Amino acid sequence: MQARTRSAPAGLAEVVRFVDEEIAPHANAFEKAEWIPRDVLSRVAELGLWAPFLPSEFGGADMDMVTLGRVHEEIGRGCSSLRSLLTVHSMVSASVHRWGDDAQQEKWLRALAGGEKLGAFCLTEPDHSGSDSTAAGTTAVRGEDGWVLNGRKKWITGGQIANVLMVFATTDTGMSTFLVEADRPGVRVVPLPHVMGTTASMLAEIEFTDVRLEPSALLGPPGWAAGTVMTNALNLGRYSVACGSLGIIRAALEACAAYTSVRTAAGVPLRDLPHVRQMMSGMVTARDAARLLCQRAGALSDEGDPATIMATWVAKYHASKSAAQAASDAVQIHGANGFGPDHRVARLYRDSKVMEVIEGSTQIQELTIAAEAYREVAQ
């Protein structure tokens, strides 16, 4: 994708205008088309939003994580599918910056920062649970002049349009990570249409058949990915999903406040009904709590505090569950209108359920967060 880049990312006020004018009004159309138009992706690049956290020497803007979270919150308020593309692209960009050698950084980072190349995170296997991160089905075998990659990845966000695939594969020394150009011989991209939520995120299944890779495709040492590249990438992805879930809560709240201000039931304004006010109060509280949790996770990341890992788990757990509840309540408040195919809250309902599954399901998070509580007691 060719795009005009800028030296600094958009300010938050400009991001809000972008979402209000160019994203939110068209999000339902994106969902119907199961595609986000190229001109919208180019606008993201023009606004400097693909990977603004990268250093300026690579075309980024050194954006801190708290501000990045606010950006992803706003994009999530308008369209979760677009926010999902930002999420996986950020995971790839951050991984290349942290773990890539000089040649890999020089090759990829400026193109990733400017949106000239888009990245996809390829971990999930078609025959394994998404929470099974062993990458057992995809293998990379050492050859005389590099590696030979075989396997399949499924549910790959942005897989239909990505230029560089960050692929996790089993090697003779354990899980390893490879940067694979999507147009390499042996790479086959199969679109996954008609998914329930984040329908415009251009999901794909990607097959690798005897894909030959140079030694330079390896990101980090071989067998090194599980506790390093994968962990750090998923933490960033989880943070983005948490902030995007906060955006869904806000969108649900805004839609309900507008709707109940003009609708009546038996001559009584909906906004005055006790059960409506109860649900609205829950959304407000969930929004404010999610914002504080996301800000804390981002601030700890900016400080380089390892506590950011658990803080991000907690933020994502709360925000995703609250987004699902807020969207459900929004449909309830809108009644039959909430089921209409063209209504925003119906899309929010579909998208919100995705948030409880991706980047660590609610049930996996409950195991992880509870384990931390027991560790704290044991100390």
mmCIF file of C-alpha atoms in Angstrom:
data_model
loop_
_atom_site.group_PDB
_atom_site.id
_atom_site.type_symbol
_atom_site.label_atom_id
_atom_site.label_comp_id
_atom_site.label_asym_id
_atom_site.label_seq_id
_atom_site.Cartn_x
_atom_site.Cartn_y
_atom_site.Cartn_z
ATOM 1 C CA MET A 1 0.000 0.000 0.000
ATOM 2 C CA GLN A 2 1.459 3.348 -1.013
ATOM 3 C CA ALA A 3 0.667 6.118 1.420
ATOM 4 C CA ARG A 4 1.804 9.611 2.206
ATOM 5 C CA THR A 5 3.367 9.680 5.657
ATOM 6 C CA ARG A 6 3.888 12.540 8.058
ATOM 7 C CA SER A 7 6.607 13.365 10.520
ATOM 8 C CA ALA A 8 4.299 13.411 13.537
ATOM 9 C CA PRO A 9 1.147 11.473 14.353
ATOM 10 C CA ALA A 10 -2.205 13.156 14.628
ATOM 11 C CA GLY A 11 -3.105 14.692 17.957
ATOM 12 C CA LEU A 12 -5.949 13.109 19.880
ATOM 13 C CA ALA A 13 -8.378 15.821 18.808
ATOM 14 C CA GLU A 14 -7.579 15.065 15.177
ATOM 15 C CA VAL A 15 -8.003 11.337 15.812
ATOM 16 C CA VAL A 16 -11.420 12.010 17.346
ATOM 17 C CA ARG A 17 -12.448 14.006 14.267
ATOM 18 C CA PHE A 18 -11.155 11.252 12.001
ATOM 19 C CA VAL A 19 -13.221 8.664 13.855
ATOM 20 C CA ASP A 20 -16.345 10.828 14.035
ATOM 21 C CA GLU A 21 -16.264 11.902 10.394
ATOM 22 C CA GLU A 22 -14.547 9.123 8.454
ATOM 23 C CA ILE A 23 -14.855 5.909 10.479
ATOM 24 C CA ALA A 24 -17.914 5.664 12.737
ATOM 25 C CA PRO A 25 -20.460 6.737 10.076
ATOM 26 C CA HIS A 26 -19.163 4.057 7.693
ATOM 27 C CA ALA A 27 -18.361 1.190 10.082
ATOM 28 C CA ASN A 28 -21.573 -0.674 9.283
ATOM 29 C CA ALA A 29 -20.790 -0.377 5.574
ATOM 30 C CA PHE A 30 -17.305 -1.747 6.231
ATOM 31 C CA GLU A 31 -18.883 -4.686 8.033
ATOM 32 C CA LYS A 32 -21.270 -5.406 5.153
ATOM 33 C CA ALA A 33 -18.449 -5.234 2.615
ATOM 34 C CA GLU A 34 -16.188 -7.319 4.908
ATOM 35 C CA TRP A 35 -13.445 -4.929 3.898
ATOM 36 C CA ILE A 36 -11.939 -1.620 4.909
ATOM 37 C CA PRO A 37 -11.285 0.544 1.842
ATOM 38 C CA ARG A 38 -7.735 1.307 0.828
ATOM 39 C CA ASP A 39 -8.328 5.030 1.089
ATOM 40 C CA VAL A 40 -9.192 4.606 4.783
ATOM 41 C CA LEU A 41 -5.993 2.631 5.364
ATOM 42 C CA SER A 42 -4.088 5.374 3.562
ATOM 43 C CA ARG A 43 -5.695 7.981 5.818
ATOM 44 C CA VAL A 44 -4.451 6.033 8.840
ATOM 45 C CA ALA A 45 -0.975 6.307 7.340
ATOM 46 C CA GLU A 46 -1.383 10.028 6.635
ATOM 47 C CA LEU A 47 -2.356 10.544 10.259
ATOM 48 C CA GLY A 48 0.751 8.641 11.379
ATOM 49 C CA LEU A 49 -1.204 6.022 13.323
ATOM 50 C CA TRP A 50 0.102 2.672 12.104
ATOM 51 C CA ALA A 51 3.067 2.451 14.481
ATOM 52 C CA PRO A 52 3.579 5.861 16.129
ATOM 53 C CA PHE A 53 5.398 4.281 19.083
ATOM 54 C CA LEU A 54 8.417 3.505 16.893
ATOM 55 C CA PRO A 55 11.426 5.810 17.248
ATOM 56 C CA SER A 56 11.612 8.828 14.957
ATOM 57 C CA GLU A 57 14.741 7.401 13.332
ATOM 58 C CA PHE A 58 12.500 4.711 11.828
ATOM 59 C CA GLY A 59 9.666 7.024 10.864
ATOM 60 C CA GLY A 60 7.711 6.774 14.102
ATOM 61 C CA ALA A 61 7.018 9.477 16.659
ATOM 62 C CA ASP A 62 8.204 7.964 19.968
ATOM 63 C CA MET A 63 4.593 7.911 21.170
ATOM 64 C CA ASP A 64 4.177 6.658 24.740
ATOM 65 C CA MET A 65 1.941 3.697 25.513
ATOM 66 C CA VAL A 66 -0.673 5.707 27.410
ATOM 67 C CA THR A 67 -1.251 7.908 24.377
ATOM 68 C CA LEU A 68 -1.208 4.899 22.053
ATOM 69 C CA GLY A 69 -3.931 3.375 24.204
ATOM 70 C CA ARG A 70 -6.047 6.495 23.792
ATOM 71 C CA VAL A 71 -5.610 6.290 20.015
ATOM 72 C CA HIS A 72 -6.693 2.650 19.936
ATOM 73 C CA GLU A 73 -9.603 3.481 22.240
ATOM 74 C CA GLU A 74 -10.868 6.112 19.811
ATOM 75 C CA ILE A 75 -10.434 3.863 16.777
ATOM 76 C CA GLY A 76 -12.208 1.077 18.682
ATOM 77 C CA ARG A 77 -15.051 3.457 19.451
ATOM 78 C CA GLY A 78 -15.556 3.885 15.733
ATOM 79 C CA CYS A 79 -14.740 0.478 14.263
ATOM 80 C CA SER A 80 -13.326 -2.586 15.986
ATOM 81 C CA SER A 81 -12.246 -4.081 12.673
ATOM 82 C CA LEU A 82 -9.940 -1.154 11.949
ATOM 83 C CA ARG A 83 -8.646 -1.215 15.499
ATOM 84 C CA SER A 84 -7.882 -4.927 15.049
ATOM 85 C CA LEU A 85 -5.728 -4.126 12.027
ATOM 86 C CA LEU A 86 -3.854 -1.556 14.083
ATOM 87 C CA THR A 87 -3.391 -4.136 16.834
ATOM 88 C CA VAL A 88 -1.707 -6.834 14.780
ATOM 89 C CA HIS A 89 0.335 -4.319 12.800
ATOM 90 C CA SER A 90 1.570 -2.854 16.089
ATOM 91 C CA MET A 91 2.520 -6.322 17.338
ATOM 92 C CA VAL A 92 4.641 -6.967 14.259
ATOM 93 C CA SER A 93 6.214 -3.509 14.251
ATOM 94 C CA ALA A 94 7.100 -3.609 17.948
ATOM 95 C CA SER A 95 8.572 -7.108 17.591
ATOM 96 C CA VAL A 96 10.829 -6.117 14.706
ATOM 97 C CA HIS A 97 11.968 -3.082 16.649
ATOM 98 C CA ARG A 98 12.717 -4.994 19.839
ATOM 99 C CA TRP A 99 14.080 -8.266 18.486
ATOM 100 C CA GLY A 100 15.192 -7.512 14.946
ATOM 101 C CA ASP A 101 18.825 -7.071 13.956
ATOM 102 C CA ASP A 102 20.051 -3.948 12.181
ATOM 103 C CA ALA A 103 19.315 -5.340 8.723
ATOM 104 C CA GLN A 104 15.770 -6.377 9.638
ATOM 105 C CA GLN A 105 15.044 -3.034 11.229
ATOM 106 C CA GLU A 106 16.393 -1.208 8.202
ATOM 107 C CA LYS A 107 14.379 -3.390 5.843
ATOM 108 C CA TRP A 108 11.027 -3.211 7.594
ATOM 109 C CA LEU A 109 10.559 -0.499 10.193
ATOM 110 C CA ARG A 110 10.171 2.599 8.030
ATOM 111 C CA ALA A 111 7.762 0.783 5.742
ATOM 112 C CA LEU A 112 5.778 -0.457 8.739
ATOM 113 C CA ALA A 113 5.762 2.950 10.426
ATOM 114 C CA GLY A 114 4.451 4.610 7.285
ATOM 115 C CA GLY A 115 1.886 1.960 6.446
ATOM 116 C CA GLU A 116 3.611 1.213 3.151
ATOM 117 C CA LYS A 117 3.842 -2.382 4.372
ATOM 118 C CA LEU A 118 1.241 -3.942 6.647
ATOM 119 C CA GLY A 119 1.986 -6.706 9.124
ATOM 120 C CA ALA A 120 0.023 -9.732 10.315
ATOM 121 C CA PHE A 121 0.601 -11.840 13.424
ATOM 122 C CA CYS A 122 0.482 -15.540 12.531
ATOM 123 C CA LEU A 123 0.272 -17.737 15.625
ATOM 124 C CA THR A 124 -3.060 -19.608 15.749
ATOM 125 C CA GLU A 125 -3.165 -23.088 14.210
ATOM 126 C CA PRO A 126 -6.348 -24.376 12.511
ATOM 127 C CA ASP A 127 -6.262 -27.668 14.443
ATOM 128 C CA HIS A 128 -5.474 -26.168 17.853
ATOM 129 C CA SER A 129 -7.316 -23.919 20.260
ATOM 130 C CA GLY A 130 -6.441 -20.272 19.826
ATOM 131 C CA SER A 131 -5.173 -20.289 23.400
ATOM 132 C CA ASP A 132 -2.735 -23.093 22.533
ATOM 133 C CA SER A 133 0.321 -21.066 21.587
ATOM 134 C CA THR A 134 2.691 -23.942 20.946
ATOM 135 C CA ALA A 135 2.587 -23.480 17.144
ATOM 136 C CA ALA A 136 2.961 -27.250 16.917
ATOM 137 C CA GLY A 137 1.442 -27.624 13.457
ATOM 138 C CA THR A 138 3.729 -25.266 11.547
ATOM 139 C CA THR A 139 7.373 -26.273 11.140
ATOM 140 C CA ALA A 140 10.533 -24.675 9.844
ATOM 141 C CA VAL A 141 13.346 -27.051 8.898
ATOM 142 C CA ARG A 142 16.919 -25.942 8.423
ATOM 143 C CA GLY A 143 18.168 -26.238 4.881
ATOM 144 C CA GLU A 144 21.498 -25.638 3.226
ATOM 145 C CA ASP A 145 20.735 -22.001 2.560
ATOM 146 C CA GLY A 146 18.170 -21.121 5.217
ATOM 147 C CA TRP A 147 14.820 -22.580 6.248
ATOM 148 C CA VAL A 148 11.890 -24.407 4.680
ATOM 149 C CA LEU A 149 8.494 -23.441 6.155
ATOM 150 C CA ASN A 150 5.398 -25.656 6.068
ATOM 151 C CA GLY A 151 2.053 -25.408 7.826
ATOM 152 C CA ARG A 152 -1.132 -23.409 8.168
ATOM 153 C CA LYS A 153 -2.309 -20.487 10.269
ATOM 154 C CA LYS A 154 -5.937 -19.522 10.762
ATOM 155 C CA TRP A 155 -7.948 -16.522 11.953
ATOM 156 C CA ILE A 156 -5.166 -14.185 10.859
ATOM 157 C CA THR A 157 -6.342 -10.603 11.220
ATOM 158 C CA GLY A 158 -5.437 -8.544 8.180
ATOM 159 C CA GLY A 159 -4.141 -11.659 6.472
ATOM 160 C CA GLN A 160 -5.857 -10.751 3.203
ATOM 161 C CA ILE A 161 -3.843 -7.553 2.782
ATOM 162 C CA ALA A 162 -0.688 -8.032 4.861
ATOM 163 C CA ASN A 163 2.701 -7.679 3.193
ATOM 164 C CA VAL A 164 4.816 -9.197 5.967
ATOM 165 C CA LEU A 165 3.735 -12.178 8.038
ATOM 166 C CA MET A 166 5.259 -12.748 11.467
ATOM 167 C CA VAL A 167 5.031 -16.539 11.605
ATOM 168 C CA PHE A 168 5.600 -18.750 14.651
ATOM 169 C CA ALA A 169 6.874 -22.208 13.813
ATOM 170 C CA THR A 170 8.405 -25.212 15.536
ATOM 171 C CA THR A 171 12.116 -25.702 14.808
ATOM 172 C CA ASP A 172 14.658 -28.232 16.051
ATOM 173 C CA THR A 173 15.375 -26.027 19.068
ATOM 174 C CA GLY A 174 11.819 -24.985 19.918
ATOM 175 C CA MET A 175 9.449 -22.266 18.796
ATOM 176 C CA SER A 176 10.969 -19.674 16.466
ATOM 177 C CA THR A 177 9.689 -16.567 14.698
ATOM 178 C CA PHE A 178 10.092 -15.728 11.020
ATOM 179 C CA LEU A 179 9.374 -12.642 8.931
ATOM 180 C CA VAL A 180 7.831 -13.903 5.704
ATOM 181 C CA GLU A 181 6.879 -11.794 2.697
ATOM 182 C CA ALA A 182 3.289 -12.601 1.776
ATOM 183 C CA ASP A 183 4.108 -12.791 -1.930
ATOM 184 C CA ARG A 184 6.747 -15.519 -1.544
ATOM 185 C CA PRO A 185 6.296 -18.693 -3.590
ATOM 186 C CA GLY A 186 4.451 -21.278 -1.545
ATOM 187 C CA VAL A 187 2.385 -18.763 0.468
ATOM 188 C CA ARG A 188 -1.356 -19.063 -0.143
ATOM 189 C CA VAL A 189 -3.872 -16.708 1.424
ATOM 190 C CA VAL A 190 -7.477 -17.897 1.763
ATOM 191 C CA PRO A 191 -10.036 -15.294 2.928
ATOM 192 C CA LEU A 192 -12.326 -16.244 5.822
ATOM 193 C CA PRO A 193 -15.674 -14.570 5.105
ATOM 194 C CA HIS A 194 -18.874 -14.189 7.132
ATOM 195 C CA VAL A 195 -17.357 -14.247 10.613
ATOM 196 C CA MET A 196 -19.640 -13.050 13.397
ATOM 197 C CA GLY A 197 -17.625 -10.071 14.657
ATOM 198 C CA THR A 198 -14.887 -7.709 13.464
ATOM 199 C CA THR A 199 -16.105 -8.769 10.051
ATOM 200 C CA ALA A 200 -14.138 -6.114 8.174
ATOM 201 C CA SER A 201 -10.782 -7.114 9.664
ATOM 202 C CA MET A 202 -10.033 -9.169 6.545
ATOM 203 C CA LEU A 203 -9.329 -12.461 8.286
ATOM 204 C CA ALA A 204 -7.535 -15.205 6.413
ATOM 205 C CA GLU A 205 -6.182 -18.698 6.629
ATOM 206 C CA ILE A 206 -2.612 -18.785 5.366
ATOM 207 C CA GLU A 207 -0.945 -21.906 4.013
ATOM 208 C CA PHE A 208 2.817 -22.353 3.746
ATOM 209 C CA THR A 209 4.005 -25.050 1.359
ATOM 210 C CA ASP A 210 7.773 -25.523 1.125
ATOM 211 C CA VAL A 211 8.336 -21.806 1.537
ATOM 212 C CA ARG A 212 12.081 -21.170 1.284
ATOM 213 C CA LEU A 213 13.438 -18.528 3.622
ATOM 214 C CA GLU A 214 16.874 -16.982 3.880
ATOM 215 C CA PRO A 215 18.621 -17.090 7.267
ATOM 216 C CA SER A 216 17.771 -13.394 7.595
ATOM 217 C CA ALA A 217 14.055 -14.265 7.917
ATOM 218 C CA LEU A 218 14.613 -15.552 11.464
ATOM 219 C CA LEU A 219 13.592 -12.966 14.084
ATOM 220 C CA GLY A 220 15.755 -13.470 17.161
ATOM 221 C CA PRO A 221 17.685 -16.655 17.948
ATOM 222 C CA PRO A 222 16.112 -19.995 16.936
ATOM 223 C CA GLY A 223 13.970 -21.668 19.588
ATOM 224 C CA TRP A 224 13.724 -18.418 21.459
ATOM 225 C CA ALA A 225 10.270 -17.125 20.624
ATOM 226 C CA ALA A 226 7.921 -18.545 23.262
ATOM 227 C CA GLY A 227 9.036 -16.515 26.261
ATOM 228 C CA THR A 228 10.230 -13.437 24.401
ATOM 229 C CA VAL A 229 8.863 -12.461 20.997
ATOM 230 C CA MET A 230 5.455 -14.053 21.523
ATOM 231 C CA THR A 231 5.032 -12.878 25.124
ATOM 232 C CA ASN A 232 5.880 -9.267 24.385
ATOM 233 C CA ALA A 233 3.811 -9.137 21.209
ATOM 234 C CA LEU A 234 0.774 -10.618 22.929
ATOM 235 C CA ASN A 235 1.102 -8.174 25.805
ATOM 236 C CA LEU A 236 0.952 -5.260 23.376
ATOM 237 C CA GLY A 237 -1.955 -6.880 21.544
ATOM 238 C CA ARG A 238 -3.788 -7.452 24.808
ATOM 239 C CA TYR A 239 -3.309 -3.801 25.730
ATOM 240 C CA SER A 240 -4.712 -2.669 22.396
ATOM 241 C CA VAL A 241 -7.737 -4.960 22.782
ATOM 242 C CA ALA A 242 -8.339 -3.615 26.290
ATOM 243 C CA CYS A 243 -8.303 -0.047 25.002
ATOM 244 C CA GLY A 244 -10.448 -0.976 22.017
ATOM 245 C CA SER A 245 -12.942 -2.628 24.371
ATOM 246 C CA LEU A 246 -13.114 0.634 26.286
ATOM 247 C CA GLY A 247 -13.992 2.257 22.970
ATOM 248 C CA ILE A 248 -16.873 -0.207 22.534
ATOM 249 C CA ILE A 249 -18.202 0.667 26.000
ATOM 250 C CA ARG A 250 -18.114 4.346 25.081
ATOM 251 C CA ALA A 251 -19.850 3.738 21.764
ATOM 252 C CA ALA A 252 -22.606 1.731 23.464
ATOM 253 C CA LEU A 253 -23.077 4.425 26.094
ATOM 254 C CA GLU A 254 -23.207 7.209 23.505
ATOM 255 C CA ALA A 255 -25.710 5.314 21.377
ATOM 256 C CA CYS A 256 -27.976 4.642 24.350
ATOM 257 C CA ALA A 257 -27.825 8.202 25.665
ATOM 258 C CA ALA A 258 -28.850 9.530 22.251
ATOM 259 C CA TYR A 259 -31.580 6.937 21.709
ATOM 260 C CA THR A 260 -33.221 7.182 25.121
ATOM 261 C CA SER A 261 -33.264 10.976 24.939
ATOM 262 C CA VAL A 262 -35.734 10.940 22.031
ATOM 263 C CA ARG A 263 -37.722 7.711 22.484
ATOM 264 C CA THR A 264 -40.719 7.143 24.720
ATOM 265 C CA ALA A 265 -42.582 4.131 26.109
ATOM 266 C CA ALA A 266 -46.246 4.605 27.040
ATOM 267 C CA GLY A 267 -45.670 8.335 27.019
ATOM 268 C CA VAL A 268 -42.678 8.146 29.366
ATOM 269 C CA PRO A 269 -39.200 9.100 28.064
ATOM 270 C CA LEU A 270 -36.963 6.035 28.009
ATOM 271 C CA ARG A 271 -34.284 8.007 29.800
ATOM 272 C CA ASP A 272 -36.555 8.257 32.856
ATOM 273 C CA LEU A 273 -37.210 4.528 33.223
ATOM 274 C CA PRO A 274 -35.419 3.045 36.263
ATOM 275 C CA HIS A 275 -34.146 -0.069 34.476
ATOM 276 C CA VAL A 276 -32.701 2.066 31.665
ATOM 277 C CA ARG A 277 -30.927 4.273 34.156
ATOM 278 C CA GLN A 278 -29.580 1.204 35.926
ATOM 279 C CA MET A 279 -28.017 -0.096 32.714
ATOM 280 C CA MET A 280 -26.670 3.349 31.810
ATOM 281 C CA SER A 281 -25.095 3.666 35.253
ATOM 282 C CA GLY A 282 -23.374 0.342 34.773
ATOM 283 C CA MET A 283 -21.924 1.499 31.466
ATOM 284 C CA VAL A 284 -20.603 4.728 32.970
ATOM 285 C CA THR A 285 -18.951 2.863 35.834
ATOM 286 C CA ALA A 286 -17.497 0.227 33.516
ATOM 287 C CA ARG A 287 -16.131 2.928 31.218
ATOM 288 C CA ASP A 288 -14.408 4.822 33.995
ATOM 289 C CA ALA A 289 -12.952 1.697 35.586
ATOM 290 C CA ALA A 290 -11.697 0.396 32.240
ATOM 291 C CA ARG A 291 -10.047 3.716 31.476
ATOM 292 C CA LEU A 292 -8.166 3.716 34.779
ATOM 293 C CA LEU A 293 -7.019 0.111 34.287
ATOM 294 C CA CYS A 294 -5.841 0.813 30.740
ATOM 295 C CA GLN A 295 -4.009 3.953 31.808
ATOM 296 C CA ARG A 296 -2.268 2.040 34.592
ATOM 297 C CA ALA A 297 -1.164 -0.727 32.234
ATOM 298 C CA GLY A 298 0.125 1.839 29.744
ATOM 299 C CA ALA A 299 1.944 3.850 32.402
ATOM 300 C CA LEU A 300 3.680 0.748 33.765
ATOM 301 C CA SER A 301 4.748 -0.144 30.232
ATOM 302 C CA ASP A 302 6.167 3.334 29.732
ATOM 303 C CA GLU A 303 8.133 2.930 32.966
ATOM 304 C CA GLY A 304 9.486 -0.450 31.872
ATOM 305 C CA ASP A 305 7.903 -2.055 34.923
ATOM 306 C CA PRO A 306 7.379 -5.822 34.511
ATOM 307 C CA ALA A 307 4.141 -5.416 36.469
ATOM 308 C CA THR A 308 2.647 -4.167 33.218
ATOM 309 C CA ILE A 309 2.129 -7.801 32.141
ATOM 310 C CA MET A 310 -0.377 -8.555 34.900
ATOM 311 C CA ALA A 311 -1.848 -5.047 34.771
ATOM 312 C CA THR A 312 -2.577 -5.584 31.087
ATOM 313 C CA TRP A 313 -4.204 -8.952 31.781
ATOM 314 C CA VAL A 314 -6.478 -7.275 34.349
ATOM 315 C CA ALA A 315 -7.283 -4.348 32.060
ATOM 316 C CA LYS A 316 -8.176 -6.628 29.168
ATOM 317 C CA TYR A 317 -10.221 -8.942 31.394
ATOM 318 C CA HIS A 318 -12.312 -6.125 32.822
ATOM 319 C CA ALA A 319 -12.653 -4.092 29.638
ATOM 320 C CA SER A 320 -13.595 -7.000 27.382
ATOM 321 C CA LYS A 321 -16.184 -8.389 29.801
ATOM 322 C CA SER A 322 -17.591 -4.919 30.360
ATOM 323 C CA ALA A 323 -17.741 -4.249 26.620
ATOM 324 C CA ALA A 324 -19.765 -7.422 26.095
ATOM 325 C CA GLN A 325 -22.142 -6.445 28.895
ATOM 326 C CA ALA A 326 -22.468 -2.845 27.698
ATOM 327 C CA ALA A 327 -23.206 -3.956 24.142
ATOM 328 C CA SER A 328 -25.763 -6.483 25.383
ATOM 329 C CA ASP A 329 -27.466 -3.817 27.480
ATOM 330 C CA ALA A 330 -27.397 -1.434 24.523
ATOM 331 C CA VAL A 331 -29.305 -3.934 22.390
ATOM 332 C CA GLN A 332 -31.759 -4.435 25.262
ATOM 333 C CA ILE A 333 -32.335 -0.702 25.581
ATOM 334 C CA HIS A 334 -32.884 -0.322 21.838
ATOM 335 C CA GLY A 335 -35.397 -3.165 21.799
ATOM 336 C CA ALA A 336 -36.339 -4.462 18.356
ATOM 337 C CA ASN A 337 -34.386 -1.644 16.728
ATOM 338 C CA GLY A 338 -31.256 -3.018 18.328
ATOM 339 C CA PHE A 339 -31.569 -6.161 16.226
ATOM 340 C CA GLY A 340 -31.706 -4.267 12.955
ATOM 341 C CA PRO A 341 -28.860 -5.087 10.558
ATOM 342 C CA ASP A 342 -28.045 -1.425 10.068
ATOM 343 C CA HIS A 343 -27.982 -0.364 13.698
ATOM 344 C CA ARG A 344 -24.698 0.421 15.371
ATOM 345 C CA VAL A 345 -25.483 -1.423 18.609
ATOM 346 C CA ALA A 346 -26.027 -4.694 16.720
ATOM 347 C CA ARG A 347 -22.511 -4.415 15.323
ATOM 348 C CA LEU A 348 -21.151 -3.478 18.750
ATOM 349 C CA TYR A 349 -22.785 -6.611 20.151
ATOM 350 C CA ARG A 350 -21.116 -8.817 17.546
ATOM 351 C CA ASP A 351 -17.741 -7.142 17.889
ATOM 352 C CA SER A 352 -17.771 -7.143 21.683
ATOM 353 C CA LYS A 353 -17.989 -10.926 21.856
ATOM 354 C CA VAL A 354 -14.762 -11.159 19.886
ATOM 355 C CA MET A 355 -13.009 -9.145 22.603
ATOM 356 C CA GLU A 356 -13.718 -11.891 25.151
ATOM 357 C CA VAL A 357 -11.970 -14.468 22.978
ATOM 358 C CA ILE A 358 -8.932 -12.865 21.344
ATOM 359 C CA GLU A 359 -5.542 -12.235 22.972
ATOM 360 C CA GLY A 360 -6.375 -14.596 25.818
ATOM 361 C CA SER A 361 -9.955 -15.726 26.390
ATOM 362 C CA THR A 362 -11.861 -14.656 29.482
ATOM 363 C CA GLN A 363 -11.456 -18.140 30.947
ATOM 364 C CA ILE A 364 -7.685 -18.211 30.362
ATOM 365 C CA GLN A 365 -7.446 -14.781 31.933
ATOM 366 C CA GLU A 366 -9.334 -15.943 34.991
ATOM 367 C CA LEU A 367 -6.807 -18.747 35.488
ATOM 368 C CA THR A 368 -3.870 -16.380 35.020
ATOM 369 C CA ILE A 369 -5.171 -13.577 37.230
ATOM 370 C CA ALA A 370 -6.206 -15.981 39.995
ATOM 371 C CA ALA A 371 -2.761 -17.612 39.899
ATOM 372 C CA GLU A 372 -1.220 -14.203 40.503
ATOM 373 C CA ALA A 373 -3.438 -13.748 43.562
ATOM 374 C CA TYR A 374 -2.157 -17.039 44.985
ATOM 375 C CA ARG A 375 1.449 -16.035 44.294
ATOM 376 C CA GLU A 376 0.891 -12.796 46.179
ATOM 377 C CA VAL A 377 -0.495 -14.695 49.174
ATOM 378 C CA ALA A 378 2.392 -17.171 49.097
ATOM 379 C CA GLN A 379 4.885 -14.343 49.369
#
